[in-house]
Coordinates of C-alpha atoms in Angstrom, one line a residue:
X15 CA 0.9 5.8 2.5
X16 CA 0.3 3.2 5.3
X17 CA -2.1 0.4 4.8
X18 CA -3.2 -1.0 8.2
X19 CA -4.8 -4.4 7.9
X20 CA -7.2 -5.1 10.7
X21 CA -10.3 -7.4 11.1
X22 CA -13.7 -7.1 9.7
X23 CA -16.2 -5.5 12.0
X24 CA -18.7 -7.8 13.7
X25 CA -22.3 -7.0 14.5
X26 CA -24.8 -5.0 12.5
X27 CA -23.5 -3.2 9.4
X28 CA -25.6 -0.6 7.5
X29 CA -25.8 0.4 3.9
X30 CA -28.2 2.0 1.4
X31 CA -29.3 0.3 -1.8
X32 CA -29.2 1.9 -5.3
X33 CA -32.8 2.9 -5.5
X34 CA -32.2 5.2 -2.5
X35 CA -29.5 7.0 -4.5
X36 CA -31.7 7.2 -7.5
X37 CA -34.4 9.0 -5.5
X38 CA -32.0 11.6 -4.3
X39 CA -30.7 12.2 -7.8
X40 CA -34.2 12.6 -9.2
X41 CA -35.5 15.0 -6.5
X42 CA -36.3 18.7 -7.0
X43 CA -33.8 20.0 -4.5
X44 CA -30.9 22.2 -5.6
X45 CA -27.7 20.6 -7.0
X46 CA -25.9 21.5 -3.8
X47 CA -28.5 19.9 -1.6
X48 CA -28.8 16.7 -3.7
X49 CA -25.0 16.4 -3.8
X50 CA -24.6 16.9 0.0
X51 CA -27.2 14.1 0.7
X52 CA -25.7 11.8 -1.9
X53 CA -22.2 12.3 -0.5
X54 CA -23.3 11.4 3.0
X55 CA -25.1 8.3 1.7
X56 CA -21.9 7.3 -0.2
X57 CA -19.9 7.8 3.1
X58 CA -22.2 5.4 4.8
X59 CA -21.6 2.8 2.1
X60 CA -17.9 3.5 2.2
X61 CA -17.8 2.9 5.9
X62 CA -19.8 -0.3 5.3
X63 CA -17.4 -1.6 2.7
X64 CA -14.3 -0.9 4.8
X65 CA -15.9 -2.5 7.9
X66 CA -17.0 -5.6 6.0
X67 CA -13.5 -6.0 4.3
X68 CA -11.5 -5.3 7.5
X69 CA -9.3 -2.8 5.8
X70 CA -9.3 0.3 3.6
X71 CA -8.8 4.1 4.0
X72 CA -11.6 5.9 5.7
X73 CA -9.9 9.3 6.2
X74 CA -9.1 10.2 2.6
X75 CA -12.3 8.6 1.2
X76 CA -14.3 10.9 3.4
X77 CA -12.3 14.0 2.9
X78 CA -12.5 13.7 -0.9
X79 CA -16.2 12.6 -1.1
X80 CA -17.8 16.0 -1.6
X81 CA -15.5 16.8 -4.4
X82 CA -16.0 13.4 -6.1
X83 CA -19.8 13.5 -5.7
X84 CA -19.9 17.0 -7.2
X85 CA -17.8 16.0 -10.2
X86 CA -19.9 12.9 -11.0
X87 CA -23.3 14.4 -10.4
X88 CA -22.9 17.9 -11.8
X89 CA -19.6 18.4 -13.7
X90 CA -18.4 15.7 -16.0
X91 CA -19.9 15.2 -19.4
X92 CA -19.3 13.1 -22.5
X93 CA -15.8 11.6 -22.4
X94 CA -14.6 13.6 -19.4
X95 CA -12.6 11.5 -17.0
X96 CA -11.8 11.5 -13.3
X97 CA -9.3 9.4 -11.3
X98 CA -7.5 9.6 -8.1
X99 CA -3.7 9.7 -8.2
X100 CA -3.4 8.8 -4.5
X101 CA -5.7 5.8 -4.9
X102 CA -6.2 5.3 -1.2
X103 CA -9.6 6.8 -1.5
X104 CA -10.8 4.0 -3.7
X105 CA -13.6 2.8 -1.4
X106 CA -15.2 6.3 -1.6
X107 CA -15.0 6.3 -5.4
X108 CA -16.4 2.8 -5.5
X109 CA -19.4 3.9 -3.4
X110 CA -20.1 6.7 -5.9
X111 CA -19.7 4.5 -9.0
X112 CA -21.9 1.7 -7.6
X113 CA -24.6 4.3 -6.8
X114 CA -24.4 5.6 -10.4
X115 CA -24.5 2.1 -12.0
X116 CA -21.0 2.4 -13.4
X117 CA -20.2 -0.6 -11.2
X118 CA -22.6 -3.4 -10.3
X119 CA -24.1 -2.4 -7.0
X120 CA -23.5 -5.8 -5.3
X121 CA -19.7 -5.1 -5.6
X122 CA -20.1 -3.1 -2.4
X123 CA -20.1 -6.4 -0.5
X124 CA -16.8 -7.5 -2.1
X125 CA -14.2 -4.8 -1.3
X126 CA -10.7 -6.4 -1.2
X127 CA -12.1 -9.8 -2.4
X128 CA -10.6 -11.6 -5.3
X129 CA -13.9 -11.4 -7.4
X130 CA -14.7 -7.9 -6.2
X131 CA -13.1 -4.5 -5.8
X132 CA -9.3 -4.2 -5.3
X133 CA -7.9 -2.1 -2.5
X134 CA -6.4 0.4 -4.9
X135 CA -7.6 1.3 -8.4
X136 CA -7.1 -1.2 -11.2
X137 CA -8.0 -0.7 -14.9
X138 CA -9.7 -4.1 -14.9
X139 CA -12.6 -2.5 -12.8
X140 CA -15.2 -0.5 -14.6
X141 CA -14.7 3.3 -14.1
X142 CA -11.0 3.0 -13.3
X143 CA -9.0 4.7 -16.0
X144 CA -5.5 4.1 -14.6
X145 CA -3.8 2.0 -11.9
X146 CA -2.9 4.1 -8.9
X147 CA -1.8 3.7 -5.3
X148 CA 1.9 4.1 -6.0
X149 CA 2.0 7.8 -5.4
X150 CA 3.1 10.7 -7.6
X151 CA 2.1 9.4 -11.1
X152 CA -1.4 10.9 -11.6
X153 CA -0.7 14.3 -13.1
X154 CA 1.8 12.8 -15.6
X155 CA -0.8 10.2 -16.7
X156 CA -3.4 12.9 -17.0
X157 CA -1.1 14.9 -19.3
X158 CA -0.5 11.8 -21.4
X159 CA -4.3 11.3 -21.7
X160 CA -4.7 14.9 -22.7
X161 CA -2.0 14.7 -25.4
X162 CA -3.7 11.5 -26.7
X163 CA -7.1 13.2 -26.8
X164 CA -5.6 16.0 -28.9
X165 CA -4.1 13.6 -31.4
X166 CA -7.3 11.6 -31.6
X167 CA -9.5 14.7 -31.9
X168 CA -11.4 13.9 -28.7
X169 CA -12.1 17.1 -26.7
X170 CA -12.5 16.1 -23.1
X171 CA -11.6 17.4 -19.6
X172 CA -9.5 15.3 -17.2
X173 CA -9.8 15.7 -13.5
X174 CA -7.2 14.1 -11.2
X175 CA -7.2 14.1 -7.5
X176 CA -4.0 14.1 -5.5
X177 CA -3.3 13.8 -1.8
X178 CA -1.4 16.6 -0.1
X179 CA 1.2 14.1 1.4
X180 CA 1.5 12.9 -2.1
X181 CA 2.9 16.3 -3.1
X182 CA 6.1 15.3 -1.4
X183 CA 6.9 12.9 -4.3
X184 CA 9.2 14.5 -6.8
X185 CA 7.4 13.3 -9.8
X186 CA 4.5 15.7 -8.9
X187 CA 6.7 18.7 -9.4
X188 CA 8.3 17.3 -12.6
X189 CA 4.8 16.9 -14.0
X190 CA 3.9 20.5 -13.6
X191 CA 6.5 22.0 -15.9
X192 CA 5.5 20.6 -19.3
X193 CA 1.8 20.8 -18.5
X194 CA 2.2 24.6 -18.3
X195 CA 4.6 24.8 -21.2
X196 CA 2.2 22.9 -23.5
X197 CA -0.9 24.7 -22.2
X198 CA -2.7 21.6 -21.1
X199 CA -5.8 23.4 -20.1
X200 CA -7.9 20.2 -20.3
X201 CA -6.3 19.1 -17.0
X202 CA -7.7 20.1 -13.7
X203 CA -5.9 18.9 -10.6
X204 CA -7.7 18.9 -7.3
X205 CA -5.5 18.6 -4.2
X206 CA -7.3 16.9 -1.3
X207 CA -5.6 19.1 1.2
X208 CA -6.7 17.5 4.4
X209 CA -3.4 18.3 6.0
X210 CA -2.8 14.8 7.5
X211 CA -0.9 12.0 5.9
X212 CA -0.2 8.4 6.9
X213 CA 1.2 9.0 10.4
X214 CA 1.0 12.6 11.4
X215 CA 0.1 16.0 9.9
X216 CA 1.8 17.1 6.6
X217 CA 3.2 20.1 8.4
X218 CA 4.9 17.9 11.1
X219 CA 6.0 15.3 8.6
X220 CA 7.4 17.4 5.8
X221 CA 5.8 20.9 5.4
X222 CA 4.7 21.8 1.8
X223 CA 4.9 25.6 2.5
X224 CA 2.8 27.9 0.4
X225 CA 1.1 25.7 -2.1
X226 CA -0.7 28.4 -4.0
X227 CA 2.6 30.3 -4.6
X228 CA 4.3 27.1 -5.6
X229 CA 1.7 26.1 -8.2
X230 CA 1.5 29.7 -9.4
X231 CA 5.2 29.7 -9.9
X232 CA 5.0 26.8 -12.2
X233 CA 2.5 28.6 -14.4
X234 CA -0.7 26.9 -13.4
X235 CA -4.1 28.6 -12.8
X236 CA -4.3 28.2 -9.0
X237 CA -7.4 28.5 -6.7
X238 CA -7.8 27.6 -3.1
X239 CA -11.3 26.8 -1.7
X240 CA -13.1 25.1 1.1
X241 CA -13.3 21.5 -0.3
X242 CA -16.7 20.9 1.5
X243 CA -18.3 24.1 0.1
X244 CA -20.2 22.9 -3.0
X245 CA -21.0 26.4 -4.2
X246 CA -17.3 27.2 -4.0
X247 CA -16.5 24.0 -5.9
X248 CA -18.9 25.0 -8.7
X249 CA -17.3 28.4 -9.0
X250 CA -13.8 27.1 -9.0
X251 CA -14.5 24.5 -11.6
X252 CA -16.2 27.1 -13.8
X253 CA -13.1 29.3 -13.5
X254 CA -10.8 26.4 -14.4
X255 CA -12.9 25.7 -17.5
X256 CA -12.8 29.3 -18.7
X257 CA -9.0 29.4 -18.6
X258 CA -8.2 28.0 -22.0
X259 CA -4.4 28.5 -21.8
X260 CA -3.3 27.1 -18.5
X261 CA -3.8 23.8 -16.6
X262 CA -5.6 24.4 -13.4
X263 CA -5.1 23.3 -9.8
X264 CA -7.8 23.6 -7.1
X265 CA -6.4 23.3 -3.6
X266 CA -9.5 21.9 -1.8
X267 CA -9.0 22.5 1.9
X268 CA -10.7 19.5 3.4
X269 CA -11.0 17.6 6.7
X270 CA -9.7 14.1 6.9
X271 CA -12.5 11.8 8.0
X272 CA -15.1 14.5 7.1
X273 CA -18.7 13.4 8.0
X274 CA -18.2 11.6 11.2
X275 CA -17.3 14.0 14.0
X276 CA -15.0 11.9 16.0
X277 CA -13.2 10.6 12.9
X278 CA -12.5 14.1 11.6
X279 CA -8.9 15.1 11.6
X280 CA -7.9 17.8 13.9
X281 CA -6.1 21.0 12.9
X282 CA -2.3 21.2 12.5
X283 CA -2.0 23.2 15.6
X284 CA -3.5 20.5 17.8
X285 CA -1.6 17.6 16.1
X286 CA -0.6 15.9 19.3
X287 CA -1.5 12.3 18.5
X288 CA -1.6 10.3 15.3
X289 CA -4.7 10.4 13.2
X290 CA -6.5 7.1 14.0
X291 CA -8.6 6.6 10.9
X292 CA -6.1 6.8 8.1
X293 CA -6.4 3.1 7.2
X294 CA -7.9 -0.1 8.6
X295 CA -11.4 -0.9 9.8
X296 CA -12.7 0.9 12.8
X297 CA -13.4 -0.9 16.1
X298 CA -17.0 -2.2 16.3
X299 CA -18.1 0.5 18.7
X300 CA -16.6 3.2 16.5
X301 CA -18.2 1.8 13.5
X302 CA -21.7 1.8 15.1
X303 CA -21.2 5.4 16.4
X304 CA -20.0 6.6 13.0
X305 CA -22.8 4.8 11.1
X306 CA -25.5 6.2 13.4
X307 CA -24.1 9.8 13.0
X308 CA -24.2 9.5 9.2
X309 CA -27.7 7.9 9.3
X310 CA -29.0 10.8 11.4
X311 CA -27.7 13.4 9.0
X312 CA -29.0 11.4 6.0
X313 CA -32.4 11.4 7.5
X314 CA -32.2 15.1 8.2
X315 CA -31.2 15.8 4.6
X316 CA -34.1 13.7 3.3
X317 CA -36.5 15.6 5.4
X318 CA -35.1 19.0 4.4
X319 CA -35.4 17.9 0.7
X320 CA -39.0 16.7 1.1
X321 CA -37.9 13.1 0.4
X322 CA -39.4 10.0 2.2
X323 CA -37.0 8.4 4.7
X324 CA -34.8 5.8 3.0
X325 CA -34.7 2.2 4.3
X326 CA -31.3 1.2 5.6
X327 CA -30.2 -2.3 4.6
X328 CA -28.3 -4.4 7.2
X329 CA -26.1 -7.4 7.4
X330 CA -25.0 -9.3 10.5
X331 CA -21.3 -10.2 10.7
X332 CA -20.3 -12.8 13.2
X333 CA -17.3 -12.2 15.4
X334 CA -14.0 -13.3 13.8
X335 CA -13.0 -16.8 14.8
X336 CA -10.2 -17.0 17.3
X337 CA -7.5 -19.5 17.1
X338 CA -4.0 -20.2 16.0
X339 CA -0.9 -18.5 17.2
X340 CA 0.4 -16.1 14.5
X341 CA 3.8 -14.5 15.0
X342 CA 4.9 -11.0 14.1
X343 CA 8.2 -9.9 12.8
X344 CA 8.0 -6.1 13.5
X345 CA 8.1 -6.2 17.3
X346 CA 11.3 -8.2 17.0
X347 CA 12.7 -5.8 14.5
X348 CA 11.9 -2.7 16.7
X349 CA 13.8 -4.4 19.6
X350 CA 16.7 -5.4 17.4
X351 CA 17.1 -1.9 16.0
X352 CA 17.1 -0.3 19.5
X353 CA 19.7 -2.8 20.6
X354 CA 21.9 -2.0 17.7
X355 CA 21.5 1.7 18.3
X356 CA 22.8 1.3 21.9
X357 CA 25.9 -0.4 20.6
X358 CA 26.6 2.0 17.7
X359 CA 26.0 5.8 18.1
X360 CA 26.6 6.3 14.4
X361 CA 23.4 4.3 13.5
X362 CA 20.6 6.6 12.2
X363 CA 17.1 5.6 11.0
X364 CA 15.3 7.3 8.0
X365 CA 11.6 6.9 7.4
X366 CA 9.2 7.6 4.5
X367 CA 6.0 8.5 6.4
X368 CA 5.6 5.0 7.8
X369 CA 6.8 5.3 11.4
X370 CA 3.9 3.1 12.6
X371 CA 4.0 0.5 10.0
X372 CA 7.8 0.0 10.2
X373 CA 7.8 -0.1 14.0
X374 CA 9.9 3.1 14.4
X375 CA 8.1 5.0 17.1
X376 CA 10.2 3.6 19.9
X377 CA 13.4 4.4 18.0
X378 CA 12.2 7.9 17.3
X379 CA 11.3 8.5 20.9
X380 CA 14.6 7.0 22.3
X381 CA 16.9 8.7 19.7
X382 CA 15.1 11.8 18.2
X383 CA 18.5 13.2 17.1
X384 CA 19.2 10.1 15.1
X385 CA 15.7 9.8 13.4
X386 CA 15.0 11.5 10.1
X387 CA 11.4 11.7 8.9
X388 CA 11.7 12.1 5.1
X389 CA 8.1 12.1 4.2
X390 CA 6.8 10.5 1.0
X391 CA 10.0 11.0 -0.9
X392 CA 11.9 7.7 -1.3
X393 CA 14.5 8.9 -3.8
X394 CA 15.4 11.9 -1.6
X395 CA 15.5 9.7 1.4
X396 CA 17.9 7.1 -0.1
X397 CA 20.3 9.8 -1.4
X398 CA 20.2 11.5 2.0
X399 CA 21.3 8.1 3.4
X400 CA 24.1 8.0 0.8
X401 CA 25.4 11.3 2.0
X402 CA 25.3 10.2 5.6
X403 CA 27.2 7.0 4.8
X404 CA 29.9 9.0 3.0
X405 CA 30.4 11.0 6.2
X406 CA 30.7 8.0 8.4
X407 CA 27.2 7.3 9.6
X408 CA 25.4 4.0 9.4
X409 CA 22.0 4.7 7.8
X410 CA 19.1 2.3 8.1
X411 CA 16.4 3.2 5.6
X412 CA 12.7 2.3 5.9
X413 CA 9.7 2.1 3.6
X414 CA 7.4 -0.4 2.1
X415 CA 9.3 -2.8 -0.1
X416 CA 7.1 -2.1 -3.2
X417 CA 8.4 1.5 -3.1
X418 CA 11.9 1.1 -1.5
X419 CA 13.1 -1.5 -4.0
X420 CA 11.9 0.3 -7.1
X421 CA 11.3 4.0 -7.0
X422 CA 14.8 4.9 -5.7
X423 CA 16.4 2.0 -7.5
X424 CA 18.9 4.3 -9.3
X425 CA 19.8 6.0 -6.0
X426 CA 20.4 2.7 -4.2
X427 CA 22.7 1.6 -7.1
X428 CA 24.5 5.0 -6.9
X429 CA 25.0 4.6 -3.2
X430 CA 26.5 1.1 -3.8
X431 CA 29.0 2.4 -6.3
X432 CA 30.4 4.5 -3.5
X433 CA 31.2 1.4 -1.5
X434 CA 29.4 2.5 1.6
X435 CA 27.3 0.5 4.0
X436 CA 23.5 1.2 4.1
X437 CA 20.8 -1.2 5.3
X438 CA 17.5 -0.9 3.5
X439 CA 14.5 -2.3 5.4
X440 CA 11.3 -3.1 3.4
X441 CA 8.0 -3.8 5.0
X442 CA 4.8 -5.1 3.4
X443 CA 6.9 -7.7 1.5
X444 CA 5.5 -10.4 -0.7
X445 CA 1.9 -11.2 -1.9
X446 CA 0.4 -10.8 1.5
X447 CA -1.5 -8.9 2.7
X448 CA -3.7 -9.5 -0.4
X449 CA -6.2 -6.7 0.2
X450 CA -4.3 -3.5 -0.8
X451 CA -3.6 -4.9 -4.3
X452 CA -0.7 -5.0 -6.7
X453 CA 0.5 -1.5 -6.0
X454 CA 1.4 -2.6 -2.5
X455 CA 2.2 -6.3 -3.0
X456 CA 5.9 -6.3 -3.3
X457 CA 7.0 -9.3 -5.3
X458 CA 10.0 -8.1 -7.3
X459 CA 12.6 -6.9 -4.9
X460 CA 15.1 -9.6 -5.7
X461 CA 15.0 -8.9 -9.4
X462 CA 15.0 -5.2 -8.8
X463 CA 18.1 -5.0 -6.5
X464 CA 19.7 -8.5 -6.4
X465 CA 22.3 -7.9 -9.1
X466 CA 23.8 -4.7 -7.4
X467 CA 27.4 -5.5 -6.5
X468 CA 27.8 -6.6 -2.9
X469 CA 24.1 -6.1 -2.2
X470 CA 22.9 -8.8 0.2
X471 CA 19.2 -9.5 0.4
X472 CA 17.9 -11.4 3.4
X473 CA 14.5 -12.3 4.8
X474 CA 13.7 -13.8 8.3
X475 CA 11.3 -16.7 8.6
X476 CA 10.6 -16.3 12.3
X477 CA 10.8 -13.4 14.8
X478 CA 13.9 -15.1 16.4
X479 CA 15.7 -14.7 13.1
X480 CA 15.2 -10.9 12.8
X481 CA 17.9 -9.8 15.3
X482 CA 20.6 -12.1 14.0
X483 CA 20.0 -11.1 10.4
X484 CA 20.0 -7.4 11.2
X485 CA 23.2 -7.9 13.2
X486 CA 24.7 -9.6 10.2
X487 CA 23.7 -6.8 7.8
X488 CA 25.0 -4.1 10.1
X489 CA 28.2 -5.7 11.5
X490 CA 29.3 -8.7 9.4
X491 CA 28.4 -8.0 5.7
X492 CA 30.8 -5.8 3.7
X493 CA 28.4 -3.8 1.6
X494 CA 24.8 -2.7 1.4
X495 CA 21.9 -5.0 2.3
X496 CA 18.1 -5.2 2.1
X497 CA 16.1 -6.7 4.9
X498 CA 12.8 -8.0 3.5
X499 CA 10.0 -8.2 6.1
X500 CA 6.5 -9.6 6.0
X501 CA 4.2 -7.1 7.8
X502 CA 1.2 -9.2 8.8
X503 CA 1.0 -11.7 11.7
X504 CA 1.3 -15.2 10.2
X505 CA 1.0 -18.7 11.7
X506 CA 4.0 -20.9 11.2
X507 CA 5.2 -24.3 12.4
X508 CA 8.8 -23.3 12.0
X509 CA 10.6 -23.6 15.4
X510 CA 13.5 -21.3 15.0
X511 CA 16.5 -21.2 17.3
X512 CA 17.2 -17.7 18.5
X513 CA 20.9 -18.5 19.1
X514 CA 21.5 -19.0 15.4
X515 CA 24.4 -17.1 13.7
X516 CA 23.8 -16.4 10.0
X517 CA 26.5 -17.6 7.5
X518 CA 26.3 -15.9 4.1
X519 CA 24.4 -18.0 1.6
X520 CA 23.4 -20.7 4.1
X521 CA 20.2 -21.5 5.8
X522 CA 18.6 -24.1 8.2
X523 CA 16.7 -27.3 7.9
X524 CA 13.2 -26.5 9.2
X525 CA 11.9 -30.0 8.7
X526 CA 13.9 -33.2 8.3
X527 CA 12.6 -35.7 5.8
X528 CA 13.9 -38.8 4.2
X529 CA 15.8 -36.9 1.5
X530 CA 13.6 -37.8 -1.4
X531 CA 12.4 -34.3 -1.9
X532 CA 13.6 -30.9 -0.7
X533 CA 11.5 -27.8 -0.5
X534 CA 13.5 -24.5 -0.3
X535 CA 11.8 -21.4 0.9
X536 CA 12.5 -18.0 2.6
X537 CA 10.7 -15.7 4.8
X538 CA 7.7 -16.0 7.2
X539 CA 5.0 -16.8 4.6
X540 CA 7.2 -18.9 2.3
X541 CA 8.7 -21.1 5.0
X542 CA 5.3 -21.5 6.7
X543 CA 3.7 -22.6 3.4
X544 CA 6.5 -25.0 2.6
X545 CA 6.1 -26.7 6.0
X546 CA 2.3 -27.0 5.4
X547 CA 2.9 -28.5 2.0
X548 CA 5.3 -31.0 3.5
X549 CA 2.7 -32.1 6.0
X550 CA 0.3 -32.6 3.2
X551 CA 2.9 -34.6 1.2
X552 CA 3.6 -36.8 4.2
X553 CA 0.1 -38.1 3.9
X554 CA 0.7 -38.9 0.3
X555 CA 3.9 -41.0 0.8
X556 CA 6.4 -38.1 0.4
X557 CA 8.6 -37.3 3.4
X558 CA 9.9 -33.9 2.3
X559 CA 12.8 -31.9 3.8
X560 CA 12.2 -28.2 4.2
X561 CA 15.1 -25.8 4.1
X562 CA 14.6 -22.2 5.2
X563 CA 17.1 -20.1 3.3
X564 CA 17.1 -16.4 4.4
X565 CA 19.6 -15.4 1.8
X566 CA 17.7 -14.3 -1.3
X567 CA 20.3 -13.4 -3.9
X568 CA 23.4 -15.2 -2.7
X569 CA 23.5 -19.0 -2.1
X570 CA 26.4 -21.1 -0.9
X571 CA 26.2 -23.9 -3.5
X572 CA 28.6 -26.2 -1.7
X573 CA 26.6 -26.0 1.5
X574 CA 23.3 -26.5 -0.2
X575 CA 24.5 -29.4 -2.3
X576 CA 25.7 -31.1 0.9
X577 CA 22.4 -30.4 2.7
X578 CA 20.1 -31.7 0.0
X579 CA 22.2 -34.8 -0.4
X580 CA 20.7 -37.3 -2.9
X581 CA 17.3 -35.8 -3.1
X582 CA 15.4 -36.8 -6.3
X583 CA 13.6 -33.4 -6.4
X584 CA 14.5 -29.9 -5.3
X585 CA 11.6 -27.3 -5.4
X586 CA 12.0 -23.7 -4.6
X587 CA 9.1 -21.6 -3.3
X588 CA 9.2 -17.8 -4.0
X589 CA 6.9 -15.3 -2.4
X590 CA 8.0 -13.2 -5.3
X591 CA 7.9 -13.4 -9.1
X592 CA 9.3 -16.8 -10.1
X593 CA 11.5 -15.2 -12.7
X594 CA 14.8 -13.8 -11.2
X595 CA 13.7 -14.8 -7.7
X596 CA 15.4 -16.8 -5.1
X597 CA 14.8 -20.0 -7.2
X598 CA 17.0 -18.7 -9.9
X599 CA 19.8 -18.0 -7.4
X600 CA 19.4 -21.5 -6.0
X601 CA 19.5 -23.1 -9.5
X602 CA 22.7 -21.1 -10.4
X603 CA 24.4 -22.0 -7.2
X604 CA 23.6 -25.7 -7.5
X605 CA 24.6 -25.7 -11.2
X606 CA 28.0 -24.2 -10.4
X607 CA 28.4 -26.8 -7.7
X608 CA 27.7 -29.6 -10.2
X609 CA 24.7 -30.6 -8.1
X610 CA 21.8 -30.4 -10.6
X611 CA 22.5 -33.5 -12.6
X612 CA 20.4 -36.6 -12.0
X613 CA 17.7 -34.8 -10.1
X614 CA 14.5 -32.8 -10.9
X615 CA 14.4 -29.1 -10.2
X616 CA 11.3 -27.0 -10.2
X617 CA 10.7 -23.3 -9.2
X618 CA 7.3 -22.2 -7.8
X619 CA 6.3 -18.6 -7.5
X620 CA 4.3 -15.9 -9.1
X621 CA 4.1 -15.6 -12.9
X622 CA 1.4 -12.9 -13.1
X623 CA 0.5 -9.7 -11.3
X624 CA -1.0 -10.8 -7.9
X625 CA -4.7 -10.0 -7.4
X626 CA -6.4 -8.2 -4.6
X627 CA -8.3 -10.4 -2.2
X628 CA -8.2 -12.1 1.2
X629 CA -4.9 -13.7 2.1
X630 CA -6.2 -17.2 1.4
X631 CA -7.7 -16.2 -1.9
X632 CA -4.5 -14.6 -3.0
X633 CA -2.2 -17.5 -2.0
X634 CA -4.5 -19.8 -4.0
X635 CA -4.6 -17.5 -7.0
X636 CA -0.8 -17.2 -7.2
X637 CA -0.1 -20.9 -6.5
X638 CA 1.5 -20.5 -3.0
X639 CA -1.2 -22.3 -1.0
X640 CA -0.1 -25.6 0.5
X641 CA -2.4 -27.7 -1.7
X642 CA -1.0 -26.2 -5.0
X643 CA 2.6 -26.6 -3.7
X644 CA 2.1 -30.2 -2.7
X645 CA 0.4 -31.1 -6.0
X646 CA 3.3 -29.5 -8.0
X647 CA 5.9 -31.4 -6.0
X648 CA 3.9 -34.7 -6.2
X649 CA 3.5 -34.3 -10.0
X650 CA 7.2 -33.6 -10.5
X651 CA 8.2 -36.7 -8.6

């Protein structure tokens, strides 16, 4: 479930153009031979796209490639549909669809660009039939499509790919029941059983047990095959089609990273270190090694099929420019959590298969008896935390904010009604990074959780604020809390004071202006952008004050009214949907303090679903770049 954001690979990058794919499809070789060559060519283009973008998921794109290529080249007909429930393998699917002219071929150069291909599937892109990336939903959506086809009189088969780590999500098992009860034989589920999830092996993270027995027990037609054996794939799909009474599942035993020897996932028995190619672009030398290995096998395949050697296209990428001094929040969070654990032996940490992304490896290694790996099962994790809190422990719960604030929302509320203390820590918060797309851009936490009684939501704007805010959540606040963290390094002019002691509802002046305009923001990205906008405004005759307010859903109106003084304009900047974000909390607090009269008040933030793209592209698109903020403030004045 992780989404590591690295840098684009510099140097020579290789890809194959569409005519090269056309020649393979038209040759007289067997279907298995054509598909095998085609799949390796698509792997090369997938590797190119990820290297060029600087992020994406190599491991699952490669493990599922043989299945996807076989389906599109040999299996699907008419209105048959395929989609991936896990969605992480989108680059691999894009490589196939561009080769088949479903997508414009030049889109391979625009993975995770705002006018190109999003990091996870989106229905706005040709060939994408549903939005995925938030795990567990695919089989349910496939059933809905099958029921709709029946009502509309459109016979068609629906193929849906799931990950094996994804099977830890509860909705997967809910979806199986009615599919069998209604005899939804149109649906064939293919499990990409590569046995490795975000951080470690499925077995080590949260074992799935006997998958065949489990699917059988739900009444599904179940088969298990080698997912890279194309003849076995043909046989299994034929058997699934012949069963007209039951939905089918094919457990495709695959190898994560299949196709590049040193990227291939090892077996469960030798799972010593983390799989290195789950997400993110490879290092330049690894890219070159991997590309050369694929090129060699593609050439061998062409020779065996009697095809002329293809010409490999290249681009040269310059090295990424160096400069700036971005700061990171998670190293400070890791240190702060370890410090708190030393002081309180009741503190326990729970994780949802994001031990690397959430900076939890040092905690796990230092306190293995106080670390609970829950796998991709947020609802279960949050309720486990509830049980721990009822028995006197102090749980700290970790996942990406997009999943932690929404999927277990009811469980978080239920825990709050028990008047216990639990700290929820959400990473990947806000519109950045922009590459993964809207399934991973968390811009609704405040609205999702902010109204829960006694729930305090806080967000640090600088590494030096992380430890004080965590300490406040754990030791000062009487109730549950949510610590919202930006995951990426980000440059900021904010000069925070590490000796600061948080006071509920209050913040700090990050830039002192003449009092004519006040910008209020939170978090690393929001405060940094507010400060950049203030500098632009200063060149246009506006000397704006910037307040960094770490409290997202609770604002001390009296303190804020005193701090803004006689400002003519107050503008809030939300790295979140504008509606029901921090701006609304600020407006309510100022109104209750009688401090909104005789001044202008504007709220800036997101109004529409954020797009996938580079960070600068996304900030511009959602109106959080410094130029747009400065223009809005200037216009309001």
